[in-house]
PDB file of C-alpha atoms in Angstrom:
ATOM      1  CA  MET H   1      -0.082  -0.038   0.101  1.00  0.00           C
ATOM      2  CA  LYS H   2       2.824   2.507   0.852  1.00  0.00           C
ATOM      3  CA  PHE H   3       4.325   1.694  -2.571  1.00  0.00           C
ATOM      4  CA  TYR H   4       1.221   2.431  -4.480  1.00  0.00           C
ATOM      5  CA  ALA H   5       0.947   5.923  -2.296  1.00  0.00           C
ATOM      6  CA  TYR H   6       4.607   6.576  -3.384  1.00  0.00           C
ATOM      7  CA  LEU H   7       3.712   5.609  -7.171  1.00  0.00           C
ATOM      8  CA  GLY H   8       0.722   7.825  -7.163  1.00  0.00           C
ATOM      9  CA  CYS H   9       2.541  10.931  -5.513  1.00  0.00           C
ATOM     10  CA  SER H  10       5.270  10.381  -8.174  1.00  0.00           C
ATOM     11  CA  PHE H  11       2.757  10.473 -11.089  1.00  0.00           C
ATOM     12  CA  LEU H  12       1.075  13.564  -9.583  1.00  0.00           C
ATOM     13  CA  ALA H  13       4.586  15.191  -9.339  1.00  0.00           C
ATOM     14  CA  VAL H  14       5.073  14.585 -12.994  1.00  0.00           C
ATOM     15  CA  LEU H  15       1.851  15.899 -14.045  1.00  0.00           C
ATOM     16  CA  SER H  16       2.375  18.960 -11.932  1.00  0.00           C
ATOM     17  CA  THR H  17       5.865  19.679 -13.389  1.00  0.00           C
ATOM     18  CA  VAL H  18       4.512  19.333 -17.072  1.00  0.00           C
ATOM     19  CA  TYR H  19       1.594  21.679 -16.040  1.00  0.00           C
ATOM     20  CA  TYR H  20       3.898  24.305 -14.526  1.00  0.00           C
ATOM     21  CA  ALA H  21       6.198  24.137 -17.740  1.00  0.00           C
ATOM     22  CA  PHE H  22       3.359  24.556 -20.052  1.00  0.00           C
ATOM     23  CA  SER H  23       1.533  27.225 -18.044  1.00  0.00           C
ATOM     24  CA  THR H  24       4.625  29.418 -17.420  1.00  0.00           C
ATOM     25  CA  ARG H  25       6.165  29.076 -20.905  1.00  0.00           C
ATOM     26  CA  GLY H  26       3.068  29.203 -22.939  1.00  0.00           C
ATOM     27  CA  HIS H  27       4.333  27.372 -26.092  1.00  0.00           C
ATOM     28  CA  PHE H  28       5.416  23.887 -26.853  1.00  0.00           C
ATOM     29  CA  TYR H  29       8.946  24.434 -27.560  1.00  0.00           C
ATOM     30  CA  PRO H  30       9.968  26.452 -24.456  1.00  0.00           C
ATOM     31  CA  SER H  31       8.147  24.097 -22.334  1.00  0.00           C
ATOM     32  CA  VAL H  32       9.878  21.032 -23.667  1.00  0.00           C
ATOM     33  CA  LEU H  33      13.135  22.813 -23.362  1.00  0.00           C
ATOM     34  CA  TYR H  34      12.492  23.596 -19.730  1.00  0.00           C
ATOM     35  CA  LEU H  35      11.366  19.930 -19.107  1.00  0.00           C
ATOM     36  CA  VAL H  36      14.632  18.593 -20.607  1.00  0.00           C
ATOM     37  CA  SER H  37      16.965  21.036 -19.087  1.00  0.00           C
ATOM     38  CA  SER H  38      15.727  21.917 -15.577  1.00  0.00           C
ATOM     39  CA  LYS H  39      17.196  19.916 -12.809  1.00  0.00           C
ATOM     40  CA  VAL H  40      14.093  19.768 -10.987  1.00  0.00           C
ATOM     41  CA  SER H  41      12.095  18.176 -13.892  1.00  0.00           C
ATOM     42  CA  LEU H  42      14.803  15.752 -14.444  1.00  0.00           C
ATOM     43  CA  ALA H  43      14.642  14.658 -10.817  1.00  0.00           C
ATOM     44  CA  VAL H  44      10.891  14.286 -10.828  1.00  0.00           C
ATOM     45  CA  VAL H  45      11.158  12.317 -14.087  1.00  0.00           C
ATOM     46  CA  GLY H  46      13.944  10.094 -12.787  1.00  0.00           C
ATOM     47  CA  ASN H  47      11.815   9.557  -9.544  1.00  0.00           C
ATOM     48  CA  MET H  48       9.050   8.433 -11.733  1.00  0.00           C
ATOM     49  CA  ILE H  49      11.246   6.006 -13.701  1.00  0.00           C
ATOM     50  CA  VAL H  50      12.347   4.393 -10.621  1.00  0.00           C
ATOM     51  CA  ALA H  51       8.948   3.937  -9.326  1.00  0.00           C
ATOM     52  CA  LEU H  52       7.776   2.446 -12.612  1.00  0.00           C
ATOM     53  CA  ALA H  53      10.856   0.151 -12.621  1.00  0.00           C
ATOM     54  CA  VAL H  54       9.987  -1.029  -9.072  1.00  0.00           C
ATOM     55  CA  LEU H  55       6.203  -1.520 -10.478  1.00  0.00           C
ATOM     56  CA  VAL H  56       7.460  -3.603 -13.313  1.00  0.00           C
ATOM     57  CA  GLY H  57       9.785  -5.701 -11.000  1.00  0.00           C
ATOM     58  CA  GLN H  58       6.938  -6.442  -8.789  1.00  0.00           C
ATOM     59  CA  MET H  59       4.968  -7.664 -11.690  1.00  0.00           C
ATOM     60  CA  LEU H  60       7.695  -9.826 -12.995  1.00  0.00           C
ATOM     61  CA  ILE H  61       8.340 -11.208  -9.461  1.00  0.00           C
ATOM     62  CA  LYS H  62       4.617 -12.189  -9.385  1.00  0.00           C
ATOM     63  CA  ILE H  63       4.818 -13.825 -12.710  1.00  0.00           C
ATOM     64  CA  PHE H  64       8.153 -15.918 -12.241  1.00  0.00           C
ATOM     65  CA  CYS H  65       8.333 -16.288  -8.580  1.00  0.00           C
ATOM     66  CA  ASP H  66       4.926 -15.569  -6.941  1.00  0.00           C
ATOM     67  CA  THR H  67       6.463 -14.021  -3.830  1.00  0.00           C
ATOM     68  CA  LEU H  68       9.921 -13.328  -2.357  1.00  0.00           C
ATOM     69  CA  ARG H  69      11.266 -14.893   0.935  1.00  0.00           C
ATOM     70  CA  ASP H  70      12.478 -12.729   3.662  1.00  0.00           C
ATOM     71  CA  THR H  71      16.209 -14.215   2.547  1.00  0.00           C
ATOM     72  CA  GLU H  72      15.766 -12.987  -0.943  1.00  0.00           C
ATOM     73  CA  LEU H  73      14.720  -9.575   0.168  1.00  0.00           C
ATOM     74  CA  GLU H  74      17.663  -9.074   2.572  1.00  0.00           C
ATOM     75  CA  LEU H  75      19.928 -10.305  -0.394  1.00  0.00           C
ATOM     76  CA  LEU H  76      18.526  -7.531  -2.802  1.00  0.00           C
ATOM     77  CA  LEU H  77      19.015  -4.868  -0.339  1.00  0.00           C
ATOM     78  CA  ASP H  78      22.587  -5.800   0.525  1.00  0.00           C
ATOM     79  CA  MET H  79      23.299  -6.095  -3.284  1.00  0.00           C
ATOM     80  CA  LEU H  80      21.720  -2.659  -3.939  1.00  0.00           C
ATOM     81  CA  LYS H  81      23.985  -0.991  -1.419  1.00  0.00           C
ATOM     82  CA  TYR H  82      27.183  -2.784  -2.660  1.00  0.00           C
ATOM     83  CA  GLU H  83      26.336  -2.237  -6.382  1.00  0.00           C
ATOM     84  CA  VAL H  84      25.418   1.312  -6.127  1.00  0.00           C
ATOM     85  CA  MET H  85      28.833   2.334  -4.367  1.00  0.00           C
ATOM     86  CA  GLU H  86      30.909   0.176  -6.612  1.00  0.00           C
ATOM     87  CA  THR H  87      29.234   1.824  -9.786  1.00  0.00           C
ATOM     88  CA  PHE H  88      29.764   5.280  -8.536  1.00  0.00           C
ATOM     89  CA  PHE H  89      33.678   4.405  -8.247  1.00  0.00           C
ATOM     90  CA  ALA H  90      33.413   3.019 -11.785  1.00  0.00           C
ATOM     91  CA  PHE H  91      31.720   6.107 -13.077  1.00  0.00           C
ATOM     92  CA  ALA H  92      34.678   8.223 -11.589  1.00  0.00           C
ATOM     93  CA  LEU H  93      36.466   6.936 -14.743  1.00  0.00           C
ATOM     94  CA  PHE H  94      34.005   7.862 -17.129  1.00  0.00           C
ATOM     95  CA  ARG H  95      32.863  11.268 -15.554  1.00  0.00           C
ATOM     96  CA  ASN H  96      33.036  13.085 -18.905  1.00  0.00           C
ATOM     97  CA  GLU H  97      30.498  10.594 -20.423  1.00  0.00           C
ATOM     98  CA  ILE H  98      27.824  10.370 -18.043  1.00  0.00           C
ATOM     99  CA  THR H  99      24.459  11.050 -19.504  1.00  0.00           C
ATOM    100  CA  SER H 100      20.724  10.236 -18.780  1.00  0.00           C
ATOM    101  CA  ASN H 101      20.973   7.328 -21.253  1.00  0.00           C
ATOM    102  CA  VAL H 102      23.976   5.941 -19.191  1.00  0.00           C
ATOM    103  CA  MET H 103      22.032   6.269 -15.898  1.00  0.00           C
ATOM    104  CA  LEU H 104      19.131   4.382 -17.416  1.00  0.00           C
ATOM    105  CA  LEU H 105      21.655   1.554 -18.543  1.00  0.00           C
ATOM    106  CA  PHE H 106      23.144   1.508 -14.942  1.00  0.00           C
ATOM    107  CA  GLY H 107      19.438   1.057 -13.543  1.00  0.00           C
ATOM    108  CA  PHE H 108      19.000  -1.707 -16.158  1.00  0.00           C
ATOM    109  CA  VAL H 109      21.900  -3.539 -14.879  1.00  0.00           C
ATOM    110  CA  LEU H 110      20.810  -3.276 -11.335  1.00  0.00           C
ATOM    111  CA  PHE H 111      17.498  -4.575 -12.281  1.00  0.00           C
ATOM    112  CA  LEU H 112      19.009  -7.702 -14.151  1.00  0.00           C
ATOM    113  CA  LYS H 113      21.234  -8.239 -11.150  1.00  0.00           C
ATOM    114  CA  ALA H 114      18.421  -8.286  -8.704  1.00  0.00           C
ATOM    115  CA  PHE H 115      16.586 -11.066 -10.902  1.00  0.00           C
ATOM    116  CA  HIS H 116      20.009 -13.058 -11.085  1.00  0.00           C
ATOM    117  CA  ILE H 117      20.174 -13.065  -7.302  1.00  0.00           C
ATOM    118  CA  ILE H 118      16.380 -14.043  -7.142  1.00  0.00           C
ATOM    119  CA  ALA H 119      17.125 -16.941  -9.574  1.00  0.00           C
ATOM    120  CA  LYS H 120      20.320 -18.184  -7.724  1.00  0.00           C
ATOM    121  CA  THR H 121      18.731 -18.314  -4.403  1.00  0.00           C
ATOM    122  CA  ARG H 122      15.468 -20.000  -5.743  1.00  0.00           C
ATOM    123  CA  VAL H 123      17.891 -22.742  -7.200  1.00  0.00           C
ATOM    124  CA  GLN H 124      19.446 -23.084  -3.822  1.00  0.00           C
ATOM    125  CA  TYR H 125      16.164 -23.157  -1.915  1.00  0.00           C
ATOM    126  CA  LEU H 126      14.648 -25.909  -4.327  1.00  0.00           C
ATOM    127  CA  GLU H 127      17.682 -27.989  -3.200  1.00  0.00           C
ATOM    128  CA  GLN H 128      16.585 -27.885   0.348  1.00  0.00           C
ATOM    129  CA  VAL H 129      12.732 -28.410   0.162  1.00  0.00           C
ATOM    130  CA  MET H 130      10.322 -31.083  -0.950  1.00  0.00           C
ATOM    131  CA  PRO H 131       9.389 -31.624  -4.583  1.00  0.00           C
ATOM    132  CA  VAL H 132       7.628 -28.494  -5.851  1.00  0.00           C
ATOM    133  CA  SER H 133       4.904 -28.027  -8.351  1.00  0.00           C
ATOM    134  CA  ARG H 134       5.479 -28.302 -12.097  1.00  0.00           C
ATOM    135  CA  SER H 135       4.474 -24.617 -12.648  1.00  0.00           C
ATOM    136  CA  THR H 136       7.412 -23.606 -10.071  1.00  0.00           C
ATOM    137  CA  HIS H 137      10.062 -25.420 -12.373  1.00  0.00           C
ATOM    138  CA  VAL H 138       8.373 -23.803 -15.621  1.00  0.00           C
ATOM    139  CA  ARG H 139       8.603 -20.328 -14.027  1.00  0.00           C
ATOM    140  CA  LEU H 140      12.039 -20.556 -12.801  1.00  0.00           C
ATOM    141  CA  GLN H 141      13.463 -22.010 -16.116  1.00  0.00           C
ATOM    142  CA  ALA H 142      11.841 -19.322 -17.981  1.00  0.00           C
ATOM    143  CA  LEU H 143      13.326 -16.718 -15.750  1.00  0.00           C
ATOM    144  CA  ILE H 144      16.877 -18.211 -15.939  1.00  0.00           C
ATOM    145  CA  ILE H 145      16.551 -18.669 -19.943  1.00  0.00           C
ATOM    146  CA  THR H 146      15.272 -15.101 -20.220  1.00  0.00           C
ATOM    147  CA  LEU H 147      18.054 -13.498 -18.052  1.00  0.00           C
ATOM    148  CA  VAL H 148      20.768 -15.296 -20.200  1.00  0.00           C
ATOM    149  CA  ILE H 149      19.140 -14.266 -23.547  1.00  0.00           C
ATOM    150  CA  VAL H 150      18.666 -10.453 -22.501  1.00  0.00           C
ATOM    151  CA  ASN H 151      22.276 -10.390 -21.157  1.00  0.00           C
ATOM    152  CA  SER H 152      23.710 -11.883 -24.241  1.00  0.00           C
ATOM    153  CA  ILE H 153      21.894  -9.457 -26.590  1.00  0.00           C
ATOM    154  CA  VAL H 154      22.732  -6.395 -24.376  1.00  0.00           C
ATOM    155  CA  SER H 155      26.332  -7.275 -24.069  1.00  0.00           C
ATOM    156  CA  TYR H 156      26.662  -8.046 -27.865  1.00  0.00           C
ATOM    157  CA  GLN H 157      25.095  -4.710 -28.560  1.00  0.00           C
ATOM    158  CA  CYS H 158      27.731  -2.936 -26.328  1.00  0.00           C
ATOM    159  CA  ILE H 159      30.658  -4.523 -27.663  1.00  0.00           C
ATOM    160  CA  GLN H 160      29.451  -3.991 -31.125  1.00  0.00           C
ATOM    161  CA  TYR H 161      29.067  -0.373 -30.381  1.00  0.00           C
ATOM    162  CA  THR H 162      32.505  -0.014 -28.658  1.00  0.00           C
ATOM    163  CA  ILE H 163      34.080  -1.719 -31.798  1.00  0.00           C
ATOM    164  CA  LYS H 164      32.428   0.675 -34.153  1.00  0.00           C
ATOM    165  CA  GLN H 165      32.626   4.090 -32.092  1.00  0.00           C
ATOM    166  CA  GLY H 166      35.872   3.267 -30.109  1.00  0.00           C
ATOM    167  CA  LYS H 167      36.360   3.629 -26.381  1.00  0.00           C
ATOM    168  CA  THR H 168      33.105   4.653 -24.509  1.00  0.00           C
ATOM    169  CA  VAL H 169      31.362   3.936 -21.131  1.00  0.00           C
ATOM    170  CA  LEU H 170      29.761   1.088 -22.854  1.00  0.00           C
ATOM    171  CA  ILE H 171      33.012  -0.813 -22.325  1.00  0.00           C
ATOM    172  CA  LEU H 172      31.856  -0.950 -18.549  1.00  0.00           C
ATOM    173  CA  PHE H 173      28.333  -2.272 -19.404  1.00  0.00           C
ATOM    174  CA  GLY H 174      29.748  -4.713 -21.991  1.00  0.00           C
ATOM    175  CA  PHE H 175      31.710  -6.293 -19.118  1.00  0.00           C
ATOM    176  CA  GLU H 176      28.877  -5.959 -16.646  1.00  0.00           C
ATOM    177  CA  PHE H 177      26.461  -7.921 -18.737  1.00  0.00           C
ATOM    178  CA  GLY H 178      29.395 -10.444 -19.934  1.00  0.00           C
ATOM    179  CA  LEU H 179      29.772 -11.214 -16.107  1.00  0.00           C
ATOM    180  CA  LEU H 180      25.889 -11.583 -15.666  1.00  0.00           C
ATOM    181  CA  ILE H 181      26.079 -14.223 -18.557  1.00  0.00           C
ATOM    182  CA  ILE H 182      28.597 -16.159 -16.591  1.00  0.00           C
ATOM    183  CA  GLU H 183      26.277 -15.945 -13.535  1.00  0.00           C
ATOM    184  CA  GLY H 184      23.090 -16.981 -15.524  1.00  0.00           C
ATOM    185  CA  PHE H 185      25.135 -19.944 -16.997  1.00  0.00           C
ATOM    186  CA  ASN H 186      26.385 -20.822 -13.600  1.00  0.00           C
ATOM    187  CA  THR H 187      22.574 -20.758 -12.242  1.00  0.00           C
ATOM    188  CA  MET H 188      21.322 -22.678 -15.041  1.00  0.00           C
ATOM    189  CA  VAL H 189      23.632 -25.508 -14.793  1.00  0.00           C
ATOM    190  CA  LYS H 190      23.307 -25.818 -11.407  1.00  0.00           C
ATOM    191  CA  TYR H 191      19.500 -25.881 -11.707  1.00  0.00           C
ATOM    192  CA  TYR H 192      19.685 -28.789 -14.300  1.00  0.00           C
ATOM    193  CA  LEU H 193      22.196 -30.751 -12.157  1.00  0.00           C
ATOM    194  CA  TYR H 194      19.488 -30.393  -9.412  1.00  0.00           C
ATOM    195  CA  LEU H 195      16.890 -31.812 -11.606  1.00  0.00           C
ATOM    196  CA  PHE H 196      18.930 -34.534 -12.898  1.00  0.00           C
ATOM    197  CA  ASP H 197      19.690 -35.513  -9.209  1.00  0.00           C
ATOM    198  CA  SER H 198      16.101 -35.401  -8.160  1.00  0.00           C
ATOM    199  CA  TYR H 199      14.983 -37.566 -11.026  1.00  0.00           C
ATOM    200  CA  LEU H 200      17.500 -40.328 -10.440  1.00  0.00           C
ATOM    201  CA  GLU H 201      16.486 -42.838  -7.699  1.00  0.00           C
ATOM    202  CA  ASN H 202      19.847 -42.916  -6.039  1.00  0.00           C
ATOM    203  CA  GLY H 203      20.849 -39.375  -6.831  1.00  0.00           C
ATOM    204  CA  LEU H 204      23.472 -38.069  -9.218  1.00  0.00           C
ATOM    205  CA  PRO H 205      26.923 -39.720  -8.371  1.00  0.00           C
ATOM    206  CA  SER H 206      29.655 -37.236  -7.578  1.00  0.00           C
ATOM    207  CA  LYS H 207      27.287 -34.261  -7.699  1.00  0.00           C
ATOM    208  CA  GLY H 208      29.532 -32.410  -5.378  1.00  0.00           C
ATOM    209  CA  LEU H 209      32.464 -32.688  -7.725  1.00  0.00           C
ATOM    210  CA  TYR H 210      30.349 -31.441 -10.814  1.00  0.00           C
ATOM    211  CA  VAL H 211      29.403 -28.476  -8.767  1.00  0.00           C
ATOM    212  CA  MET H 212      33.021 -27.735  -7.828  1.00  0.00           C
ATOM    213  CA  ILE H 213      34.176 -28.055 -11.442  1.00  0.00           C
ATOM    214  CA  LEU H 214      31.381 -25.800 -12.537  1.00  0.00           C
ATOM    215  CA  GLU H 215      32.331 -23.063  -9.780  1.00  0.00           C
ATOM    216  CA  LEU H 216      36.052 -23.427 -10.804  1.00  0.00           C
ATOM    217  CA  PHE H 217      35.230 -22.982 -14.570  1.00  0.00           C
ATOM    218  CA  CYS H 218      32.963 -19.995 -13.968  1.00  0.00           C
ATOM    219  CA  ASP H 219      35.505 -18.432 -11.684  1.00  0.00           C
ATOM    220  CA  ALA H 220      38.161 -18.923 -14.404  1.00  0.00           C
ATOM    221  CA  LEU H 221      35.920 -17.239 -17.032  1.00  0.00           C
ATOM    222  CA  LYS H 222      35.301 -14.411 -14.543  1.00  0.00           C
ATOM    223  CA  MET H 223      38.885 -13.936 -14.047  1.00  0.00           C
ATOM    224  CA  ILE H 224      39.593 -13.812 -17.756  1.00  0.00           C
ATOM    225  CA  THR H 225      36.856 -11.112 -17.923  1.00  0.00           C
ATOM    226  CA  TYR H 226      38.204  -9.196 -15.305  1.00  0.00           C
ATOM    227  CA  CYS H 227      41.724  -9.124 -16.730  1.00  0.00           C
ATOM    228  CA  ALA H 228      40.443  -8.158 -20.098  1.00  0.00           C
ATOM    229  CA  PHE H 229      38.382  -5.459 -18.714  1.00  0.00           C
ATOM    230  CA  PHE H 230      41.350  -4.235 -16.521  1.00  0.00           C
ATOM    231  CA  PHE H 231      43.664  -4.123 -19.658  1.00  0.00           C
ATOM    232  CA  LEU H 232      41.295  -2.128 -21.848  1.00  0.00           C
ATOM    233  CA  ILE H 233      40.422   0.328 -18.948  1.00  0.00           C
ATOM    234  CA  PHE H 234      44.184   0.893 -17.964  1.00  0.00           C
ATOM    235  CA  ASN H 235      45.131   1.358 -21.386  1.00  0.00           C
ATOM    236  CA  ASN H 236      42.293   3.956 -22.171  1.00  0.00           C
ATOM    237  CA  TYR H 237      41.221   5.595 -18.923  1.00  0.00           C
ATOM    238  CA  GLY H 238      43.317   4.723 -15.878  1.00  0.00           C
ATOM    239  CA  VAL H 239      43.508   2.399 -13.155  1.00  0.00           C
ATOM    240  CA  PRO H 240      39.970   0.908 -12.456  1.00  0.00           C
ATOM    241  CA  LEU H 241      39.828   1.223  -8.769  1.00  0.00           C
ATOM    242  CA  HIS H 242      36.540  -0.303  -8.283  1.00  0.00           C
ATOM    243  CA  ILE H 243      37.905  -3.705  -9.092  1.00  0.00           C
TER     244      ILE H 243
END
């Protein structure tokens, strides 16, 4: 209920800002110019975007997960604090390229990271509970596959843009989405190992060994990704202190 009150107030704030712009400027072009240049209007619109993102997140959670457990909410809040601070350090290297589009992309990264944490904790939770319904499995698989596909598409677009346009802040996002691809792959393989283990009468032999190999493989991929990122950023911008 508190969130919907916040959403309503945010919507009213946007309407009030638009009304003020048109009532004081009188014409379309000066009104639009005020809306896109005023810090107050940008703050109001940014707040509305955050509210809409939370609303969309709640809808997607309802579709894929039904509800979140307290543990998942706690992990999401911890992730948000850490990722926001880390990104501020990263943006220090790209301070001359920060735009509204970059901030939107940053929000999109946080949005996807939140769902990666949800998918990861759900897989761990399924390994500890009794057999669950078929719909739960279908929704979890849909979530994991969707995350991997979206990460792959956006990472590819960032890399292609960087190759064509040269060094940009999209280098940062390309590697961020690349790391999310590795996380999604890790979660997906663990989930299918869990399914295979639950369907076998005596369980999957040496399941712990397979999980250890998977973790080692994903950690190696992350290390290679971080090394490549460090090399590119160091050559073009300076020392990436956030890593």
